[in-house]
Short mmCIF file of C-alpha atoms (C1' of nucleotides) in Angstrom, two decimals:
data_model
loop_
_atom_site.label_atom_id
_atom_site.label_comp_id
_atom_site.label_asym_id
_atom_site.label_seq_id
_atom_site.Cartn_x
_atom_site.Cartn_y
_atom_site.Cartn_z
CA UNK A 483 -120.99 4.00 -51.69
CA UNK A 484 -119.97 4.46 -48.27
CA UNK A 485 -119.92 7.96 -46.72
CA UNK A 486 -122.19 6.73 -44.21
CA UNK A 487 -120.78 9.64 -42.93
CA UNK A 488 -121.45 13.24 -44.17
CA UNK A 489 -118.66 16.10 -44.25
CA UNK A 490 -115.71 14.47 -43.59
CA UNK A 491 -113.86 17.78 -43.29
CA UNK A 492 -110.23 18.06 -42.91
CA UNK A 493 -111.02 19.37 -39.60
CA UNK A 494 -107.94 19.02 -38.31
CA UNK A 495 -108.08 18.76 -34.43
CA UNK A 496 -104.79 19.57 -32.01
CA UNK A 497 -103.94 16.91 -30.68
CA UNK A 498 -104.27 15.20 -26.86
CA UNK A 499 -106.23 12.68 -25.73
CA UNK A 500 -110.12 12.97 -25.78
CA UNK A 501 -110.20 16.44 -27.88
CA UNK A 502 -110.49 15.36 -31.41
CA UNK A 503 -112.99 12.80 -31.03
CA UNK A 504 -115.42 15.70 -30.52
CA UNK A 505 -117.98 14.21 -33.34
CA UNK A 506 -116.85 10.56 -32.60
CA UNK A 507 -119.09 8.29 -30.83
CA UNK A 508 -117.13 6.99 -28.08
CA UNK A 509 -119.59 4.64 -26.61
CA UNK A 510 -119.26 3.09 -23.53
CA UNK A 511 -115.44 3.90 -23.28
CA UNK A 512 -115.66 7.59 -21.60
CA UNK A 513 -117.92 5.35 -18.51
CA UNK A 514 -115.44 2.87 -18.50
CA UNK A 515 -112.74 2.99 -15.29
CA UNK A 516 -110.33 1.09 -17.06
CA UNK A 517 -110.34 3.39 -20.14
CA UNK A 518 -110.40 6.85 -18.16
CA UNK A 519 -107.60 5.65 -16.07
CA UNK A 520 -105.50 4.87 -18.82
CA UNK A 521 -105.97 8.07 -20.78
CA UNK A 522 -105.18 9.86 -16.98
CA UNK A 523 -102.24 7.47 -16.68
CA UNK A 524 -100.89 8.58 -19.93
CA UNK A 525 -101.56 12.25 -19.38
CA UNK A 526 -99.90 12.51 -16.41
CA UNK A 527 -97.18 10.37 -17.29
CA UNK A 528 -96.62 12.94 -20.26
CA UNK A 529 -96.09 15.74 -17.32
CA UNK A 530 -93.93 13.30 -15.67
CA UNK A 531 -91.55 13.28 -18.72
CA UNK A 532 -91.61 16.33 -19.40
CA UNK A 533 -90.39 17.29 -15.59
CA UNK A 534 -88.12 14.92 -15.52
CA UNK A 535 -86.50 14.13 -18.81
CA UNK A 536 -84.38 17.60 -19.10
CA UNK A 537 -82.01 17.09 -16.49
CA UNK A 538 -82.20 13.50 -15.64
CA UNK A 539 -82.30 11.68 -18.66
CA UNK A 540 -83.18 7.88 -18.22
CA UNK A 541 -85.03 8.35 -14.52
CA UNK A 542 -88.82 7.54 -15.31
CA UNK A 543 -91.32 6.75 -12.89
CA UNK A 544 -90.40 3.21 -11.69
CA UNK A 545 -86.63 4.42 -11.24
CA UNK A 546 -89.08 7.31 -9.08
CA UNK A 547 -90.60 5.02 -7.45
CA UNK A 548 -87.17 3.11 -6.23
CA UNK A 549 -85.52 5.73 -5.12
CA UNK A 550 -87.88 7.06 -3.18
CA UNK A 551 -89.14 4.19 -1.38
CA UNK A 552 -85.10 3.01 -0.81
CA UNK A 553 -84.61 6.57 0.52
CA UNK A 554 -87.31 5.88 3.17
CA UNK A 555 -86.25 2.62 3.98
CA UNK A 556 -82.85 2.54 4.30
CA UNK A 557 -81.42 -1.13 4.01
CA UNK A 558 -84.43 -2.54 2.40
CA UNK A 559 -83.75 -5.17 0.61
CA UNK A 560 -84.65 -6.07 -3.34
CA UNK A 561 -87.22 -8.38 -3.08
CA UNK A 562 -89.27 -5.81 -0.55
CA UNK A 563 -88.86 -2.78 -2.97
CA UNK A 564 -90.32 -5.38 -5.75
CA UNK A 565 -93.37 -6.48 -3.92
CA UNK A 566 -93.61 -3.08 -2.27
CA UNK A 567 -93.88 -1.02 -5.92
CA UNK A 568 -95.67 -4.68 -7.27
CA UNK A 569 -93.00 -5.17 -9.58
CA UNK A 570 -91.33 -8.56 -10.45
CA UNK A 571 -88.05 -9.34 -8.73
CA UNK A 572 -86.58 -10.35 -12.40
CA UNK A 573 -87.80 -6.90 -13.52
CA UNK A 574 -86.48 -5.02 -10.74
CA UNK A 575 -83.10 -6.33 -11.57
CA UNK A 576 -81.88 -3.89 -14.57
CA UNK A 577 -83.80 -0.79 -13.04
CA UNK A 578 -81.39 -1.24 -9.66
CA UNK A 579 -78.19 -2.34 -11.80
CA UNK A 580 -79.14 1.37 -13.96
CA UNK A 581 -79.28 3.33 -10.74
CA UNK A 582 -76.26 1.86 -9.31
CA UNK A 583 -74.35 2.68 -12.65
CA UNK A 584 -75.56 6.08 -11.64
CA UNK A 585 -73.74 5.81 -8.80
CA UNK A 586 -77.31 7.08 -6.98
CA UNK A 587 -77.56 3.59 -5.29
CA UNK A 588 -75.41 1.13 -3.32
CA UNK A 589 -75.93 -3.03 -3.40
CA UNK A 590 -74.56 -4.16 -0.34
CA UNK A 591 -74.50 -7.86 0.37
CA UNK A 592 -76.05 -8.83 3.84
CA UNK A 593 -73.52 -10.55 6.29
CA UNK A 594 -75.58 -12.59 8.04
CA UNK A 595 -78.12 -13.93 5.15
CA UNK A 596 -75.58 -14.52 1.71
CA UNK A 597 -79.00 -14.42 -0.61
CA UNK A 598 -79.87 -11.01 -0.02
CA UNK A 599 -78.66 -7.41 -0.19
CA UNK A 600 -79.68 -4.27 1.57
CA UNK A 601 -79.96 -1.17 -0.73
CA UNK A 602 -79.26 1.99 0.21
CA UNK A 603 -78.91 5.61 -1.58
CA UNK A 604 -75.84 6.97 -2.12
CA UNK A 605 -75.38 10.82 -1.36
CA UNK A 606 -75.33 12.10 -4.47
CA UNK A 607 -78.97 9.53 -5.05
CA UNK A 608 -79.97 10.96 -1.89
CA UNK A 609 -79.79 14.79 -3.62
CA UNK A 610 -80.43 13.76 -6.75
CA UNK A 611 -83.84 12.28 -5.34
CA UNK A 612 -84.76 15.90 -3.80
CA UNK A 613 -84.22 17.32 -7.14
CA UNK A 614 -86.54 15.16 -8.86
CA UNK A 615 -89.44 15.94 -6.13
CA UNK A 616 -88.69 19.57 -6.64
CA UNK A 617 -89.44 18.72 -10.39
CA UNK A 618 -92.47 16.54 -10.20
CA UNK A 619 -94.01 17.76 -7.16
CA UNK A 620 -94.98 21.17 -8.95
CA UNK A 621 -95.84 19.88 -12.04
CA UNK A 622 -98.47 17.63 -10.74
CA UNK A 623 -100.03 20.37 -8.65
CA UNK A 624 -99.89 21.88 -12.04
CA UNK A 625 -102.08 19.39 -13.06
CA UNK A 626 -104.65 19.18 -10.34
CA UNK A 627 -105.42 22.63 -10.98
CA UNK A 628 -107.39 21.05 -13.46
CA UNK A 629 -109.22 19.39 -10.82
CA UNK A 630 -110.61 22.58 -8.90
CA UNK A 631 -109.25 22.50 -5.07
CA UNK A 632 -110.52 19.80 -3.01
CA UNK A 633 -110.40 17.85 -6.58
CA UNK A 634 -107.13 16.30 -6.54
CA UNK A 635 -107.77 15.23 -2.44
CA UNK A 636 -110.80 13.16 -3.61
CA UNK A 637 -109.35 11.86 -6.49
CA UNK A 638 -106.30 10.19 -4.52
CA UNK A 639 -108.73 9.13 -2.03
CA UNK A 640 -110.81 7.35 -4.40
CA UNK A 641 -107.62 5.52 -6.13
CA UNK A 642 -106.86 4.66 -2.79
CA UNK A 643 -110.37 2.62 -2.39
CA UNK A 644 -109.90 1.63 -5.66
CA UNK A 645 -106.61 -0.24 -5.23
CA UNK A 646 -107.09 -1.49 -1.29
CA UNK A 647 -108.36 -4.40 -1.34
CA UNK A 648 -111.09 -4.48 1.45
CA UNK A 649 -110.38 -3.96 5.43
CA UNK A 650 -108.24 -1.33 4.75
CA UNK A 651 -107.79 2.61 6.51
CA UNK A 652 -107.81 4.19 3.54
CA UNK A 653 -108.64 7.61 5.57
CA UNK A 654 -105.18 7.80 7.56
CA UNK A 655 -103.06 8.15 4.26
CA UNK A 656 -103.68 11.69 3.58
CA UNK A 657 -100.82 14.33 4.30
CA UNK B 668 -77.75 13.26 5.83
CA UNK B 669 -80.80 14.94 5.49
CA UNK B 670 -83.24 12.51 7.47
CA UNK B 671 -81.21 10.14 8.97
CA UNK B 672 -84.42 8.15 9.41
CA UNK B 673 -84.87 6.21 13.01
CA UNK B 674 -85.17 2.67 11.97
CA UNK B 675 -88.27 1.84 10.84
CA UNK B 676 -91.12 4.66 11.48
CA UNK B 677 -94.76 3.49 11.15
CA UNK B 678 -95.37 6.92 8.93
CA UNK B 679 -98.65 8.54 7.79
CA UNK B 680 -99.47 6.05 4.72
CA UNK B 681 -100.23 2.46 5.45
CA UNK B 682 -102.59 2.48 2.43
CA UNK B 683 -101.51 1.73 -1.02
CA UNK B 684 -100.26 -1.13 -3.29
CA UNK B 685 -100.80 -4.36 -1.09
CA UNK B 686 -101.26 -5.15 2.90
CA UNK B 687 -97.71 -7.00 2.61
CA UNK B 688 -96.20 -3.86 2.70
CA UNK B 689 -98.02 -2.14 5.33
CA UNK B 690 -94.80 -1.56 7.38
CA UNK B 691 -93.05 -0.25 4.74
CA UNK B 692 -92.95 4.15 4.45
CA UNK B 693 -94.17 4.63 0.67
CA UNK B 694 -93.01 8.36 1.18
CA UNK B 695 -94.63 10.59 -1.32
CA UNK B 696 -95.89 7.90 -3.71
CA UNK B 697 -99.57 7.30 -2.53
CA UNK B 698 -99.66 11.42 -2.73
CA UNK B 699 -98.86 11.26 -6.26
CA UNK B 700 -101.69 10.77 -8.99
CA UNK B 701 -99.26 9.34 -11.30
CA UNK B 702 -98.35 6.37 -8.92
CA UNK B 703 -101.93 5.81 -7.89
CA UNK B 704 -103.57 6.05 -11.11
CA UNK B 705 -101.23 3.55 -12.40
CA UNK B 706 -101.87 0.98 -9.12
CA UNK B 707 -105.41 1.26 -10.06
CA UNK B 708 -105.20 0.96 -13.86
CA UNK B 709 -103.14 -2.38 -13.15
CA UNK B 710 -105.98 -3.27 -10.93
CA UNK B 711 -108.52 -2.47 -13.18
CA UNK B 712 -106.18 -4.18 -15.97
CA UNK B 713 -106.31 -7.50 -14.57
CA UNK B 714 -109.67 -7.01 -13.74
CA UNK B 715 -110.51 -6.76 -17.25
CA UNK B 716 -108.18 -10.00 -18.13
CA UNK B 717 -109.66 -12.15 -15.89
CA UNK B 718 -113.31 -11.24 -17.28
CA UNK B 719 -112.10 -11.22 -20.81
CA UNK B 720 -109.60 -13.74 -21.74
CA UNK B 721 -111.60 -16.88 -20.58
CA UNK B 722 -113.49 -16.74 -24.02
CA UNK B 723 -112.10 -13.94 -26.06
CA UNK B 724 -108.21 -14.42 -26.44
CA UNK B 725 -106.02 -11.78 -27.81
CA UNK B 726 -109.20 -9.09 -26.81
CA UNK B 727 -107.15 -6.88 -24.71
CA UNK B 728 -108.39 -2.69 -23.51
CA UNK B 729 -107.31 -1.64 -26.95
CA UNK B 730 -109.16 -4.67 -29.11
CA UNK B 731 -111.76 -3.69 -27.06
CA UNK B 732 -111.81 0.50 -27.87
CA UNK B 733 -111.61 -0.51 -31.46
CA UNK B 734 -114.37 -2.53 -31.57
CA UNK B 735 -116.16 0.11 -29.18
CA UNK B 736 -115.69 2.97 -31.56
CA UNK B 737 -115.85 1.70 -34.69
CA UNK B 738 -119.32 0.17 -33.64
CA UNK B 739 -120.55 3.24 -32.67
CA UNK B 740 -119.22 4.85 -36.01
CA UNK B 741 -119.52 2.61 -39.10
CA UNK B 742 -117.48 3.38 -42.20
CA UNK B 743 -114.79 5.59 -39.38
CA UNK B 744 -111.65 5.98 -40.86
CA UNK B 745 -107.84 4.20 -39.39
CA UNK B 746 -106.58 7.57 -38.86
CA UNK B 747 -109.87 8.82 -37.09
CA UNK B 748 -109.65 5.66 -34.76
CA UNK B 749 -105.64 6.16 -33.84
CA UNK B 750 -106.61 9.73 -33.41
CA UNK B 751 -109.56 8.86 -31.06
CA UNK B 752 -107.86 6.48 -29.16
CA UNK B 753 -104.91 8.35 -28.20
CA UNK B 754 -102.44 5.76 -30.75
CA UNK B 755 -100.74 6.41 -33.44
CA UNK B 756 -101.76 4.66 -36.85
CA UNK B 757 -98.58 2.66 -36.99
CA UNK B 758 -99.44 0.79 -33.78
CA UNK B 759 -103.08 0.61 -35.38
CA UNK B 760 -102.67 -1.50 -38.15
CA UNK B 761 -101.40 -4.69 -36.47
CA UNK B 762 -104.26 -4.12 -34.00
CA UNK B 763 -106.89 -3.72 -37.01
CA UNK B 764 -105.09 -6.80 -38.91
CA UNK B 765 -105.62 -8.90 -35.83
CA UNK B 766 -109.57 -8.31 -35.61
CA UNK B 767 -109.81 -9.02 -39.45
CA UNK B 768 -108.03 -12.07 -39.11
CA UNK B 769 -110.52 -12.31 -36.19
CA UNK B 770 -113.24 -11.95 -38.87
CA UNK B 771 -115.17 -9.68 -35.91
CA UNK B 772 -113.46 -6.22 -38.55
CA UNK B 773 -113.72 -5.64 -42.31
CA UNK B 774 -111.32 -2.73 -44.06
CA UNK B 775 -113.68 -1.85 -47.16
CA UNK B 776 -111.37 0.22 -49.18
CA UNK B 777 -112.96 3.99 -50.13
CA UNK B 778 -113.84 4.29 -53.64
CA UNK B 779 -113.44 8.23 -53.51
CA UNK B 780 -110.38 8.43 -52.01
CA UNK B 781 -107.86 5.58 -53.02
CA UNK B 782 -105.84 5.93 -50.18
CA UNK B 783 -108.76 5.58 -47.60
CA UNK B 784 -110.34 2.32 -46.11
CA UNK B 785 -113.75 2.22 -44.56
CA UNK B 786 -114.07 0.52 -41.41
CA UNK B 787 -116.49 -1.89 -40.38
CA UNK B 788 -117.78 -4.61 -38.30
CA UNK B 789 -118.87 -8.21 -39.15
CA UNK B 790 -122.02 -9.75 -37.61
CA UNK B 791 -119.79 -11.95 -35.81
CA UNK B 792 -117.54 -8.80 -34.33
CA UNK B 793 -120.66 -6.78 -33.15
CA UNK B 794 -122.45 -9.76 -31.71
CA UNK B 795 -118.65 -10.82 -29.83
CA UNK B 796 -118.52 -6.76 -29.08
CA UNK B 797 -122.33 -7.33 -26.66
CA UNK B 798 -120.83 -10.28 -25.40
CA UNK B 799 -117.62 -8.60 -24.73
CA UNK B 800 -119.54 -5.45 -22.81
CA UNK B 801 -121.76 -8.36 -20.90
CA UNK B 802 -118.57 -9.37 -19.32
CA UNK B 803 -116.61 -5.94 -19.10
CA UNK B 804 -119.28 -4.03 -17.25
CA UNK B 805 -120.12 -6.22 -14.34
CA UNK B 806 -116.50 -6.62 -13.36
CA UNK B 807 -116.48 -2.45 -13.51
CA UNK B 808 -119.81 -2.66 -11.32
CA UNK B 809 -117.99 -4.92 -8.74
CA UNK B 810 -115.00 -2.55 -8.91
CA UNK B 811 -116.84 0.18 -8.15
CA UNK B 812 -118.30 -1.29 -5.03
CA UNK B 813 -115.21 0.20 -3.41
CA UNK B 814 -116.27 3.57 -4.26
CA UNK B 815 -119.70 3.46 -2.28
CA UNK B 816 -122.57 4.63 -4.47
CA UNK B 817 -121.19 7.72 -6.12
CA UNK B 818 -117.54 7.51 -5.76
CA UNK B 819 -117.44 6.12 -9.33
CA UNK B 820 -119.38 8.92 -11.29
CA UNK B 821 -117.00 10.83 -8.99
CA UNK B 822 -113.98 9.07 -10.07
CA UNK B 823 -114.89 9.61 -14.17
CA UNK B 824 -115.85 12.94 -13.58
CA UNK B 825 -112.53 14.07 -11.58
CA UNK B 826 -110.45 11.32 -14.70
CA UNK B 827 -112.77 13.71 -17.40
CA UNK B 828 -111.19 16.86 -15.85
CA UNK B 829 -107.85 15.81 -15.57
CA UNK B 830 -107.94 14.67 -19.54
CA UNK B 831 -109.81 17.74 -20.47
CA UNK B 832 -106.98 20.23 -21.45
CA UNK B 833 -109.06 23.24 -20.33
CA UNK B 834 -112.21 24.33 -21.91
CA UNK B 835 -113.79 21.65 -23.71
CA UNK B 836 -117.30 20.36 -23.12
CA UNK B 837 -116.56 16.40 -21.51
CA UNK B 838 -120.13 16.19 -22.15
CA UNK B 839 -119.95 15.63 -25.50
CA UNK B 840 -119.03 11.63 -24.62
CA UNK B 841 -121.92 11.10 -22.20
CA UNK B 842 -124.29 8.98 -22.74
"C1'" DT C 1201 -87.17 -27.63 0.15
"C1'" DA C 1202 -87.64 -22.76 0.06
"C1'" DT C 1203 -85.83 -18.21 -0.76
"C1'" DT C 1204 -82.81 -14.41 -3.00
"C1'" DG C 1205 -80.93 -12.44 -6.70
"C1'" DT C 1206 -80.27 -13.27 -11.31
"C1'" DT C 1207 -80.54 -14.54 -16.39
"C1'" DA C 1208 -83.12 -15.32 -20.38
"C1'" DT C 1209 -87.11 -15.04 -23.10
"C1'" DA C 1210 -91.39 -13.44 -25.04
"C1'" DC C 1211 -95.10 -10.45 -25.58
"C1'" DT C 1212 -97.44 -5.98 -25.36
"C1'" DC C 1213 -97.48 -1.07 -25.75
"C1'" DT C 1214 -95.29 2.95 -27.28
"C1'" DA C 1215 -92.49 6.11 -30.28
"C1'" DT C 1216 -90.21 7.29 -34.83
"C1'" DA C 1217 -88.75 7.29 -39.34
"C1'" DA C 1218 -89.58 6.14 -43.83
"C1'" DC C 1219 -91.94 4.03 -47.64
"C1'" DT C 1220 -96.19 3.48 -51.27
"C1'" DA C 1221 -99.89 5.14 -53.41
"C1'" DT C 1222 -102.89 8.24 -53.76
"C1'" DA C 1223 -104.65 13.17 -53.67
"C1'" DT D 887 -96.73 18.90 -51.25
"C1'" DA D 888 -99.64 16.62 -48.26
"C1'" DT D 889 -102.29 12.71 -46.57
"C1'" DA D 890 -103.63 7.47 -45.50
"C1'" DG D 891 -102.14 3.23 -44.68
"C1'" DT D 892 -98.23 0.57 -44.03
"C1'" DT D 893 -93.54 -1.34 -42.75
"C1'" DA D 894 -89.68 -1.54 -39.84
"C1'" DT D 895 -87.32 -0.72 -35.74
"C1'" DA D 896 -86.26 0.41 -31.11
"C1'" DG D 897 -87.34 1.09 -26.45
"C1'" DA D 898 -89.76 0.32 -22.18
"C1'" DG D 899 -93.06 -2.51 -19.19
"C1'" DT D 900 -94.76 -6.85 -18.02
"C1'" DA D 901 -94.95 -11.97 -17.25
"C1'" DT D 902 -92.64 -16.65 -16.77
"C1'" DA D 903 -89.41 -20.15 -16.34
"C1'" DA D 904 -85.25 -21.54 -14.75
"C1'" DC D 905 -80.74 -21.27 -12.59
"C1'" DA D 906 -76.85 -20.85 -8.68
"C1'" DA D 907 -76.02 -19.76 -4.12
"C1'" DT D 908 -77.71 -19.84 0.29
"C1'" DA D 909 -80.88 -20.86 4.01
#
DNA sequence: TATTGTTATACTCTATAACTATA
DNA sequence: TATAGTTATAGAGTATAACAATA
């Protein structure tokens, strides 16, 4: 019974994300945004790794994220950086503790409010962040090759309608 | 060092995660695809929850695939769906175990090849799978109003090219 | 009372290694 | 030996609740 399907050949397919489904029926998935963007998330978070992970073992794209958004905003404090990158303040809480174990970032308690702290990048975090754009940046140009030239323009300007909510000026945000 | 940033600079990129952190300088984040596309699959994430788990609970993006493909291919192997999906068959098998339990999935073990199973779905799982879609693809739709009338072919065309590794035929999952 | 940083917990997704039973 | 399904484990990301100190 069964082989409702004919030839099942040990066609063995190399592997990535959409390639060996070649005779698979995907359905609906391949015109869904939610599925697409995942299998882009993952792709590019692959390149990410790969970047990053010789050299600076431990920094993925949250601790990214942090570093570069402390290193812009000198003195921001914890709570901003959390709703700024939309993650929770409990879950921000190990990724700062890691970095400052790094020595690439300094806690330093506010003196005029006891609750908070104001976070700055230490020197060495300060280099250690230009390193890591000098890693990523080419890799995901790398990437967008894939996209042809004005490509990788429209697809950040897309996400960006995506992901702003409505009144927004999504046009000023390109370099 | 380096910068020695002026206070707080109103820079080029007000757009991004939320409007609560307009005055806040994401630096190179919004001109990364990695950050964005992973703002926007969170977006499109929830967006899926909040159609979905009012009625179906426990159907997350990957219930959801698996149902998808294995629809669209009766008697598809495990291994063919991990492979299709982008996961591996370890994380599979809880995932396929949950749907059976579900009753919506049935493993029919392959009487050629003893180590093979056959997968199918119930009556109940296709039927759940329309009523699944009839809730997933409006919410899409209303997503997609962001993107003006073509933006989202344009967005799964640019997320087909970034996913293709070079020259494979994307058209192969079209409907 | 509300906020800030924190702790603790649980659940999901992901990544490996290794096992069984078949082939 | 190679493959298919499975088990087990560990790590990261996410989501809540609750707490102490401070406002």
């Amino acid at each position: 019974m069964d082989e409702a399907r004919p030839s099942r050949r040990k066609s063995i397919t190399p592997p990535g994300v959409t390639e060996s489904t070649a005779q698979i029926d995907m359905g609906v998935l391949p015109h869904l945004m939610g599925y697409m963007l995942r299998q882009a998330q993952l792709l590019v978070y692959q390149d990410f790794h790969h970047a990053v992970a010789a050299g600076s073992p431990g920094i993925r794209p949250p601790q990214f994220s942090i570093l570069e958004v402390v290193n812009r905003n000198p003195g921001l404090r914890p709570s901003d950086v959390a709703t700024a990158l939309g993650i929770s303040r409990a879950n921000l809480v190990p990724l700062l503790t890691d970095l400052a174990t790094l020595g690439w970032l300094r806690r330093v308690d506010d003196e005029t409010d006891g609750r908070a702290q104001s976070l700055h990048l230490t020197p060495l975090g300060a280099t250690q962040l230009e390193d890591l754009r000098a890693k990523i940046l080419p890799h995901e140009d790398r990437l967008a090759t894939r996209l042809g030239p004005v490509g990788r323009d429209m697809l950040l300007l897309l996400l960006h309608a995506l992901t702003t909510p409505d009144g927004e000026t999504p046009s000023s945000g390109q370099k």
